[in-house]
XYZ file of C-alpha atoms in Angstrom:
660
model
C 0.000 0.000 0.000
C 1.145 3.567 -0.788
C -0.026 6.245 1.657
C 0.131 9.906 0.578
C -0.326 12.385 3.437
C -0.832 16.170 3.269
C 1.041 16.643 -0.002
C 1.646 20.248 -1.155
C 3.651 21.572 -4.108
C 3.955 25.104 -5.482
C 5.140 26.341 -8.868
C 5.596 30.070 -9.434
C 3.863 30.941 -6.174
C 0.737 28.937 -7.039
C -0.282 25.625 -5.504
C -0.299 22.723 -7.931
C -1.367 20.499 -4.996
C -2.429 21.681 -1.560
C -2.761 19.378 1.468
C -3.596 16.306 -0.652
C -4.018 12.857 0.948
C -4.986 9.486 -0.542
C -4.134 5.774 -0.481
C -3.216 3.379 -3.308
C -3.969 -0.249 -2.500
C -2.486 -3.409 -3.979
C -5.354 -4.183 -6.371
C -6.456 -0.648 -7.227
C -7.062 0.314 -10.863
C -6.916 4.098 -10.694
C -7.530 6.518 -13.545
C -5.767 9.814 -12.730
C -7.578 12.587 -14.574
C -7.725 16.374 -14.847
C -7.260 18.989 -17.539
C -3.871 19.625 -19.176
C -1.550 21.314 -16.688
C -3.468 20.096 -13.619
C -0.414 18.155 -12.407
C -1.129 14.528 -13.348
C 2.364 13.699 -14.652
C 3.908 15.656 -11.775
C 1.966 13.510 -9.295
C 3.408 10.314 -10.804
C 6.930 11.759 -10.656
C 6.437 12.545 -6.959
C 5.301 8.950 -6.330
C 8.511 7.588 -7.893
C 10.615 10.192 -6.023
C 11.765 11.907 -9.225
C 10.289 15.148 -7.842
C 10.022 16.245 -4.208
C 6.925 17.903 -2.763
C 7.256 21.048 -0.636
C 5.288 19.466 2.210
C 3.794 16.112 3.141
C 5.160 12.595 2.925
C 4.680 9.293 1.116
C 4.833 6.021 3.027
C 5.076 2.482 1.676
C 6.466 -0.845 2.938
C 10.169 -1.533 2.501
C 11.147 -3.201 -0.798
C 8.015 -1.882 -2.563
C 8.724 -1.971 -6.296
C 7.195 0.784 -8.486
C 7.305 0.580 -12.282
C 6.935 3.832 -14.252
C 6.241 4.383 -17.956
C 6.691 8.086 -18.890
C 5.092 9.894 -21.825
C 8.403 10.451 -23.574
C 10.727 7.529 -24.235
C 14.498 7.548 -23.876
C 15.620 4.799 -26.224
C 19.139 3.406 -26.665
C 19.195 2.849 -30.431
C 22.481 0.893 -30.349
C 20.874 -2.095 -28.609
C 18.789 -4.903 -30.045
C 15.242 -5.662 -28.896
C 16.447 -8.520 -26.675
C 19.404 -6.571 -25.240
C 17.149 -3.661 -24.285
C 14.493 -5.930 -22.799
C 16.889 -8.008 -20.716
C 17.802 -4.788 -18.872
C 14.551 -5.333 -16.975
C 16.307 -8.184 -15.187
C 19.038 -6.127 -13.552
C 17.230 -6.849 -10.312
C 17.576 -10.584 -10.942
C 21.363 -10.370 -11.080
C 21.372 -8.305 -7.883
C 19.108 -10.869 -6.228
C 21.394 -13.720 -7.292
C 24.376 -11.884 -5.796
C 22.443 -11.304 -2.564
C 21.371 -14.956 -2.343
C 24.964 -16.076 -2.869
C 26.072 -13.738 -0.083
C 23.333 -14.999 2.271
C 24.250 -18.639 1.547
C 27.886 -18.013 2.560
C 26.785 -16.275 5.760
C 24.439 -19.182 6.602
C 27.246 -21.697 6.079
C 29.477 -19.925 8.605
C 26.783 -19.204 11.216
C 26.659 -21.573 14.210
C 24.300 -19.748 16.599
C 20.984 -20.979 15.203
C 18.956 -19.455 18.057
C 20.168 -15.863 17.676
C 17.930 -13.042 16.318
C 20.603 -12.341 13.681
C 20.261 -15.873 12.293
C 16.445 -15.584 12.161
C 16.726 -12.254 10.348
C 19.231 -13.755 7.885
C 16.869 -16.651 7.127
C 14.041 -14.156 6.483
C 16.182 -12.122 4.059
C 17.311 -15.287 2.267
C 13.715 -16.532 1.860
C 12.434 -13.143 0.695
C 15.185 -12.882 -1.946
C 14.462 -16.411 -3.223
C 10.709 -15.703 -3.412
C 11.326 -12.489 -5.345
C 13.717 -14.263 -7.734
C 11.162 -16.995 -8.401
C 8.402 -14.418 -8.919
C 10.546 -12.616 -11.522
C 11.140 -15.840 -13.436
C 14.825 -15.621 -12.730
C 15.442 -19.279 -13.403
C 14.677 -19.007 -17.129
C 15.089 -15.417 -18.303
C 15.239 -16.044 -22.074
C 11.954 -17.943 -22.279
C 10.226 -15.400 -20.018
C 11.342 -12.502 -22.239
C 10.302 -14.268 -25.426
C 6.861 -15.039 -24.013
C 6.139 -11.386 -23.166
C 7.601 -9.992 -26.406
C 5.528 -12.396 -28.481
C 2.454 -11.410 -26.484
C 3.174 -7.802 -27.488
C 3.355 -8.762 -31.158
C 7.072 -9.331 -31.767
C 8.184 -12.254 -33.929
C 11.225 -14.474 -33.287
C 13.122 -12.677 -36.043
C 12.653 -9.316 -34.301
C 14.597 -10.137 -31.144
C 18.049 -9.411 -32.581
C 17.026 -6.404 -34.721
C 18.257 -2.952 -33.563
C 15.723 -0.628 -31.977
C 16.405 1.994 -34.655
C 14.456 -0.153 -37.148
C 11.230 0.059 -35.131
C 8.583 2.787 -35.064
C 7.693 4.709 -31.905
C 4.784 2.382 -31.199
C 6.985 -0.729 -31.194
C 9.583 1.013 -29.021
C 6.798 1.789 -26.554
C 5.960 -1.928 -26.475
C 9.558 -2.726 -25.576
C 9.384 -0.260 -22.676
C 6.122 -1.889 -21.616
C 7.732 -5.312 -21.848
C 10.601 -4.181 -19.594
C 8.185 -2.754 -17.068
C 5.892 -5.772 -17.057
C 8.764 -8.257 -16.880
C 10.092 -6.540 -13.762
C 6.711 -7.280 -12.085
C 6.590 -4.246 -9.773
C 4.081 -4.025 -6.926
C 2.649 -0.873 -8.499
C 2.566 0.208 -12.148
C 2.364 3.929 -13.035
C 1.516 4.593 -16.691
C 1.547 8.064 -18.255
C -0.403 8.035 -21.546
C 0.559 4.446 -22.492
C -1.808 4.330 -25.495
C -0.269 7.323 -27.305
C 1.922 5.126 -29.512
C -0.100 1.909 -29.592
C -2.408 0.652 -32.318
C -5.971 -0.397 -31.549
C -5.218 -4.128 -31.228
C -2.268 -3.441 -28.910
C -4.447 -1.213 -26.735
C -6.953 -4.036 -26.351
C -4.147 -6.455 -25.447
C -2.897 -3.973 -22.840
C -6.426 -3.559 -21.451
C -6.676 -7.296 -20.807
C -3.177 -7.494 -19.331
C -3.799 -4.645 -16.899
C -7.126 -6.092 -15.793
C -5.357 -9.321 -14.779
C -2.203 -7.703 -13.350
C -1.713 -8.736 -9.688
C -0.375 -5.339 -8.532
C -1.844 -1.850 -8.224
C -2.136 0.454 -11.253
C -2.278 4.239 -11.591
C -3.062 5.291 -15.134
C -3.104 8.646 -16.932
C -4.944 8.516 -20.235
C -7.106 10.730 -22.421
C -8.626 7.620 -24.024
C -12.053 7.417 -22.378
C -12.732 3.915 -23.688
C -9.407 2.648 -22.336
C -10.070 4.199 -18.918
C -13.546 2.629 -18.745
C -12.232 -0.792 -19.709
C -9.356 -0.821 -17.197
C -10.119 1.336 -14.166
C -12.496 0.929 -11.228
C -11.491 4.112 -9.408
C -11.032 7.696 -10.645
C -8.969 10.418 -8.981
C -9.430 13.928 -10.364
C -6.919 16.725 -9.816
C -8.628 20.114 -9.941
C -7.543 23.467 -8.500
C -4.934 21.911 -6.214
C -7.312 19.338 -4.732
C -7.818 15.623 -5.402
C -11.322 14.168 -5.565
C -11.549 10.393 -5.222
C -14.374 8.279 -6.706
C -14.663 4.483 -6.484
C -16.003 4.239 -10.055
C -14.733 4.111 -13.654
C -14.324 7.265 -15.747
C -17.751 7.572 -17.375
C -19.560 7.063 -14.059
C -17.209 9.591 -12.489
C -18.284 12.243 -15.028
C -21.861 12.044 -13.769
C -20.792 12.140 -10.114
C -18.484 15.085 -10.769
C -21.368 17.041 -12.266
C -23.502 16.241 -9.216
C -20.664 17.525 -7.003
C -20.468 20.789 -8.913
C -24.247 21.247 -8.898
C -24.248 20.781 -5.126
C -21.436 23.327 -4.824
C -23.470 25.793 -6.897
C -26.518 25.382 -4.651
C -24.420 25.748 -1.495
C -22.653 28.809 -2.916
C -25.969 30.513 -3.743
C -27.182 29.867 -0.189
C -23.919 31.173 1.239
C -23.999 34.333 -0.889
C -27.562 35.045 0.249
C -26.552 34.507 3.862
C -23.560 36.837 3.489
C -25.697 39.594 1.912
C -28.354 39.182 4.616
C -25.749 39.170 7.401
C -24.086 42.324 6.089
C -27.476 44.049 6.009
C -28.099 43.047 9.641
C -24.655 44.295 10.658
C -25.359 47.687 9.091
C -28.807 47.702 10.726
C -27.623 46.829 14.258
C -24.170 48.395 14.577
C -25.615 51.924 15.029
C -28.017 50.805 17.774
C -26.508 50.811 21.240
C -28.504 47.834 22.497
C -27.688 45.799 19.332
C -24.009 46.718 18.903
C -22.733 43.554 20.594
C -24.928 41.414 18.388
C -23.512 43.225 15.341
C -19.975 42.425 16.547
C -20.941 38.746 16.866
C -22.185 38.771 13.265
C -18.962 40.430 12.093
C -16.854 37.717 13.772
C -19.082 35.055 12.246
C -18.669 36.614 8.801
C -14.889 36.751 9.136
C -14.766 33.028 9.950
C -16.804 31.976 6.903
C -14.865 29.831 4.420
C -16.014 30.920 0.982
C -17.328 28.034 -1.121
C -15.489 27.719 -4.451
C -17.053 25.941 -7.408
C -14.565 23.580 -9.073
C -14.216 24.990 -12.552
C -13.556 21.835 -14.525
C -11.998 22.556 -17.912
C -13.557 26.015 -17.757
C -11.489 27.416 -20.617
C -12.189 25.810 -23.974
C -10.359 25.767 -27.278
C -12.337 27.699 -29.873
C -11.480 25.623 -32.918
C -12.899 25.921 -36.420
C -11.052 25.300 -39.652
C -11.045 27.954 -42.390
C -13.463 27.243 -45.282
C -11.978 24.610 -47.597
C -11.295 25.796 -51.184
C -13.145 23.678 -53.750
C -10.995 20.934 -55.283
C -11.521 18.477 -58.097
C -13.626 15.364 -57.482
C -10.566 13.116 -57.017
C -8.296 14.448 -54.296
C -5.662 11.683 -54.169
C -5.141 8.569 -56.272
C -2.367 5.965 -56.097
C -1.700 3.052 -58.468
C 0.605 0.201 -57.470
C 2.426 2.446 -55.016
C 5.522 0.886 -53.424
C 7.659 2.011 -50.506
C 10.834 0.284 -49.324
C 13.275 1.191 -46.564
C 16.479 -0.473 -47.800
C 15.518 -4.169 -47.936
C 12.353 -3.726 -45.866
C 9.153 -3.531 -47.919
C 6.469 -1.489 -46.120
C 3.900 -0.837 -48.884
C 3.524 -3.087 -51.895
C 1.376 -2.104 -54.905
C -1.105 -0.029 -52.904
C -4.157 1.328 -54.742
C -5.954 4.128 -52.907
C -8.444 6.789 -53.956
C -9.897 9.668 -51.954
C -12.731 11.875 -53.196
C -13.674 15.460 -52.359
C -15.196 15.746 -48.861
C -14.526 12.081 -47.997
C -13.346 11.318 -44.451
C -11.388 8.084 -43.907
C -9.481 6.421 -41.056
C -6.174 4.555 -41.386
C -5.963 1.736 -38.824
C -3.774 -1.308 -38.267
C -0.811 -2.487 -36.252
C 2.170 -0.201 -35.751
C 4.779 -0.592 -38.467
C 2.257 -1.583 -41.161
C 2.654 1.692 -43.112
C -0.124 4.052 -41.928
C 2.240 6.933 -41.208
C 4.345 6.101 -44.267
C 1.405 6.431 -46.696
C 0.329 9.636 -44.924
C 3.803 11.106 -45.421
C 3.859 10.055 -49.080
C 0.522 11.756 -49.767
C 1.693 14.865 -47.869
C 4.864 14.933 -50.018
C 7.174 14.280 -47.067
C 8.833 11.106 -48.363
C 9.563 9.447 -51.684
C 8.064 6.293 -53.257
C 7.843 4.322 -56.456
C 4.699 3.625 -58.441
C 1.928 6.024 -59.349
C 0.403 8.799 -57.238
C -1.629 11.787 -58.382
C -2.780 14.775 -56.320
C -6.036 16.206 -57.707
C -6.880 19.630 -59.128
C -6.559 22.612 -56.722
C -5.742 20.365 -53.724
C -4.013 22.089 -50.810
C -2.806 19.841 -47.971
C -2.604 20.461 -44.245
C -0.470 17.810 -42.516
C -0.217 17.156 -38.774
C 2.602 14.718 -38.021
C 2.500 12.186 -35.202
C 5.462 13.864 -33.489
C 4.827 17.387 -34.741
C 4.776 18.794 -31.204
C 8.301 17.425 -30.684
C 9.568 19.246 -33.797
C 8.698 22.691 -32.376
C 11.680 24.982 -31.728
C 12.112 25.080 -27.931
C 14.077 28.335 -28.096
C 11.126 30.291 -29.527
C 8.175 31.723 -27.646
C 4.620 30.600 -28.360
C 3.969 33.868 -30.213
C 7.156 33.600 -32.292
C 6.292 30.008 -33.280
C 3.127 31.180 -35.028
C 4.283 34.639 -36.094
C 7.317 33.225 -37.933
C 5.139 31.186 -40.308
C 2.056 33.443 -40.561
C 1.602 35.365 -43.816
C -0.722 38.049 -45.160
C -3.723 38.963 -43.029
C -2.902 36.219 -40.509
C 0.057 38.323 -39.276
C -2.465 40.662 -37.641
C -4.474 37.790 -36.130
C -1.706 35.790 -34.424
C -2.640 36.756 -30.850
C -6.323 36.154 -31.574
C -5.522 32.691 -32.943
C -3.328 31.878 -29.925
C -6.041 33.086 -27.560
C -8.531 30.671 -29.103
C -6.034 27.882 -28.294
C -5.754 29.024 -24.648
C -2.494 30.952 -25.107
C -3.613 34.373 -23.959
C -1.789 37.207 -22.215
C 1.527 36.120 -20.685
C 1.088 32.532 -21.957
C 1.831 33.716 -25.506
C 5.273 34.866 -24.345
C 6.230 31.532 -22.742
C 9.120 29.577 -24.213
C 8.070 26.393 -26.010
C 10.562 24.514 -23.811
C 8.412 25.029 -20.680
C 5.125 23.874 -22.235
C 3.478 20.594 -21.244
C 2.855 17.852 -23.817
C -0.780 18.939 -24.189
C 0.165 22.600 -24.643
C 2.711 21.719 -27.345
C 0.066 19.673 -29.182
C -2.336 22.627 -29.057
C 0.343 24.945 -30.441
C 1.179 22.519 -33.256
C -2.540 22.251 -34.057
C -2.836 26.062 -34.169
C -0.268 26.140 -36.994
C -2.685 24.116 -39.143
C -5.154 27.020 -39.184
C -2.798 29.525 -40.763
C -3.819 28.616 -44.313
C -7.120 27.245 -45.709
C -6.754 23.654 -46.975
C -9.077 21.089 -48.541
C -7.201 17.922 -47.522
C -6.355 17.364 -43.870
C -3.955 14.554 -43.002
C -3.813 14.032 -39.231
C -1.419 11.442 -37.803
C -2.358 10.700 -34.170
C -3.739 14.218 -33.537
C -5.127 13.389 -30.081
C -1.834 12.429 -28.410
C -1.443 14.564 -25.264
C -4.815 16.311 -25.729
C -7.193 16.130 -22.767
C -10.662 14.645 -23.259
C -12.443 18.010 -23.558
C -9.937 19.275 -26.148
C -10.407 16.057 -28.146
C -14.171 16.597 -28.179
C -13.706 20.154 -29.508
C -11.248 18.960 -32.182
C -13.663 16.200 -33.184
C -16.521 18.698 -33.491
C -14.396 20.984 -35.682
C -13.389 18.055 -37.917
C -17.035 17.058 -38.338
C -17.701 20.551 -39.693
C -14.638 20.563 -41.948
C -15.852 20.585 -45.562
C -12.737 19.171 -47.188
C -11.373 15.619 -47.457
C -9.674 14.085 -44.457
C -7.323 11.217 -43.578
C -6.970 10.379 -39.881
C -4.407 7.975 -38.462
C -5.532 7.222 -34.923
C -5.627 4.507 -32.282
C -8.370 6.320 -30.358
C -11.616 4.402 -30.937
C -13.814 6.921 -29.148
C -12.327 9.799 -31.168
C -12.866 7.999 -34.496
C -16.417 6.964 -33.605
C -18.866 8.756 -35.922
C -16.090 10.877 -37.476
C -15.196 8.809 -40.551
C -17.344 6.816 -42.952
C -14.647 4.520 -44.324
C -11.812 2.581 -42.676
C -8.634 1.414 -44.422
C -6.922 -1.456 -42.645
C -3.157 -1.729 -43.180
C -2.016 -5.348 -43.195
C 0.599 -7.444 -44.995
C 2.109 -4.425 -46.839
C -1.213 -3.397 -48.369
C -4.567 -1.829 -47.506
C -8.135 -3.083 -47.438
C -11.162 -0.752 -47.356
C -14.103 -1.195 -44.984
C -17.244 0.899 -45.429
C -18.590 2.052 -42.094
C -17.628 3.252 -38.626
C -14.520 2.049 -36.759
C -16.645 0.165 -34.204
C -18.428 -1.692 -36.988
C -15.010 -2.480 -38.442
C -13.799 -3.931 -35.131
C -16.937 -6.022 -34.830
C -16.572 -7.260 -38.401
C -12.935 -8.159 -37.766
C -13.899 -10.028 -34.593
C -11.272 -8.047 -32.678
C -13.617 -7.585 -29.751
C -17.334 -7.312 -29.112
C -19.104 -3.988 -28.842
C -20.213 -4.861 -25.316
C -16.619 -5.413 -24.265
C -15.697 -2.060 -25.776
C -18.210 -0.419 -23.509
C -20.623 0.712 -26.193
C -24.024 1.847 -25.047
C -27.022 2.700 -27.105
C -27.937 6.349 -27.335
C -31.656 6.669 -27.319
C -33.181 10.069 -27.745
C -36.214 10.235 -25.523
C -38.468 13.070 -26.581
C -40.669 14.347 -23.837
C -43.573 16.648 -24.617
C -44.871 19.104 -22.096
C -48.566 19.019 -21.351
C -50.513 22.288 -21.280
C -51.089 23.838 -17.858
C -54.368 22.626 -16.554
C -56.978 25.157 -15.494
C -57.306 25.081 -11.706
C -60.563 23.749 -10.333
C -62.339 25.340 -7.363
C -60.967 22.645 -5.030
C -57.435 23.240 -6.334
C -57.737 26.977 -5.775
C -58.867 26.369 -2.180
C -55.952 23.955 -1.646
C -53.497 26.485 -3.053
C -54.871 29.251 -0.790
C -54.560 26.985 2.254
C -50.953 26.120 1.367
C -50.078 29.803 1.074
C -51.629 30.469 4.477
C -49.622 27.620 5.980
C -46.443 29.075 4.496
C -47.262 32.472 5.982
C -47.637 30.843 9.411
C -44.258 29.125 9.054
C -42.585 32.355 7.940
C -44.031 34.154 10.971
C -42.888 31.303 13.228
C -39.330 31.534 11.927
C -39.327 35.332 12.276
C -40.330 34.953 15.922
C -37.531 32.432 16.350
C -35.051 34.910 14.868
C -36.173 37.629 17.298
C -35.835 35.225 20.204
C -32.356 34.150 19.051
C -31.253 37.769 18.749
C -32.491 38.545 22.273
C -30.742 35.466 23.669
C -27.509 36.299 21.844
C -27.620 39.843 23.198
C -28.117 38.548 26.765
C -25.324 35.995 26.394
C -22.975 38.599 24.913
C -23.670 40.845 27.909
C -22.706 38.015 30.281
C -19.564 37.277 28.256
C -18.551 40.940 28.495
C -19.012 40.812 32.299
C -16.912 37.631 32.578
C -14.191 39.092 30.352
C -14.041 42.229 32.510
C -13.593 40.099 35.656
C -10.997 37.889 33.966
C -8.979 40.904 32.804
C -8.241 41.923 36.412
C -4.497 41.358 37.191
C -5.193 39.410 40.373
C -8.203 37.486 39.010
C -6.607 34.054 39.566
C -4.872 34.983 42.836
C -7.758 36.477 44.849
C -10.832 34.947 43.237
C -11.689 31.528 44.672
C -14.394 31.152 42.004
C -12.015 31.675 39.067
C -12.484 28.156 37.693
C -16.265 28.415 37.996
C -16.266 31.734 36.106
C -14.072 30.223 33.364
C -16.480 27.322 32.972
C -19.458 29.698 32.790
C -17.582 31.849 30.267
C -16.939 28.823 27.983
C -20.523 27.558 28.415
C -21.979 30.979 27.536
C -19.816 31.224 24.408
C -21.100 27.795 23.409
C -24.680 29.034 23.917
C -23.945 31.978 21.599
C -22.761 29.554 18.895
C -25.899 27.431 19.307
C -28.178 30.481 19.096
C -26.295 31.720 16.004
C -26.745 28.332 14.354
C -30.481 28.404 15.128
C -30.656 31.999 13.820
C -28.960 30.957 10.558
C -31.311 28.007 10.078
C -34.377 30.213 10.606
C -33.034 32.874 8.220
C -32.402 30.319 5.451
C -35.813 28.692 6.048
C -37.583 32.059 5.615
C -35.765 32.714 2.320
C -36.660 29.266 0.961
C -40.317 29.633 2.013
C -40.557 33.093 0.471
C -39.112 31.797 -2.822
C -41.512 28.845 -2.828
C -44.464 31.122 -2.027
C -43.576 33.519 -4.854
C -43.332 30.607 -7.300
C -46.770 29.283 -6.239
C -48.378 32.697 -6.670
C -46.958 32.860 -10.213
C -48.414 29.454 -10.964
C -45.073 27.662 -11.353
């Protein structure tokens, strides 16, 4: 178990976390969520001790193993797949050395009853158990089993990492992490570089994993399929829900609605209390009561409504210039990398306004064909770009190609032309880079912020063919929804390479599957494609039917005589209750005034220098003083309840009189 207590961390004078506490248990499946910049990745780095919090502490049992998969990979391209993967077993060699050391110590020990011997036996047993759990007796077969499960073939094991795409390199990092079998697994956007089939494999693996899991992902479907607990970071606080992501969304909205109601009540109370203070402070016999109200007002903790993803990207693509009917056409297109054939005699045609998805395993050529169409790489065979076609291309790692030495403003201003030069700040503002944010260096931006900036560059010129290669990597769920909405309204043709099932759902009307160096079209939505391919069932993917229930309002019925009488009686009853509460308020105010007078008398006695020396009833007076203060608090609470009740009754009465 990992116990986080009173964690606080500040950046630039602002709290990223403030007094945060939570527990991670051995079998937890936690989805860590929050908008970009909320501190999700920072929280994982604190858990692995890569960053230190300003306050608070993290406790866990000795020898707790934590595995961490970051967003950005650091790959050693000189190693082969097997050489890189076997690095996961560094612990095994250390364990073997420890066991050898313990065996020698046991051989030389003669005092079998000593505490030292017992402790040595315990260490020896623990090391052997850990070695057996890691599969230390047969490392090669263990590695091969996991690599094959992740899609690697026998012939891949001795190939250098430089020959593999980012998605396959991510699988190697996953293999290393999973082979080390840590007690807790922390994953930061693990699906960013995985294809759809690999994501489903990972879903199943994580469900069955014996340890605890903390997962950051902007893939809603993935979160729903893996997690059973959601922790949201918002405005320096952590809210904890024992449900999956979609259920959490509903509960979060309920939380915010409750906060809104409580805030409205509090604001009314504050206004009413201030009016009473002004009313009573000038009256001699009410001045003490006014002072009590002032103290009460000063102690009030203002209710804040959690503004979840309050700021939104305002994204709409410029109108697409009209192109010819055929936008792109290839005939027997071939692409080789040295001796490796990636695409072999591919025939592809895209028409004006058509929206298609490229799917398939990593390394099958999705990005390669996208680059060829965008004119970023060469090929053999035929390809024709249609009449008046202008292409906007978003690369998979486009955010990483930004110049870190430039500011956000300079990044856009350097490539803007014509009228767009005067609209740079407006464009940046619509992508949440307003004010001082526009002058930040690219180097200090988060992954999500860099993706937004790279996306903003797409809007500088109107295009009629959009090619988007993994556009949702690093974008939070709300930003993905806004991008998806803008793409639905885009009038031009579109090619999307994506592993995100929920993002593709309802966005494209044709799917091209990349397999065995070629492509195969499927007419329909990505979920229909998955069902057709028998990859998984729709139920397992968490699909639910959306039924639009149309409710019609009935006309207001004309009140009958009996109903009018009933309404009049209800209004009278409300008037009685209002009067009753007003009387209660008057009584409370009188009692508070009397109690305050007693408190003032006690305080005067207690302020005497020799109060404790000469007064044999000092303790009794202190007790009465504390009891009277408690009575004031009770009367104030009763006064507040009566005040709120009157306001609610008056609102209800007004609504009834208006026929609502």
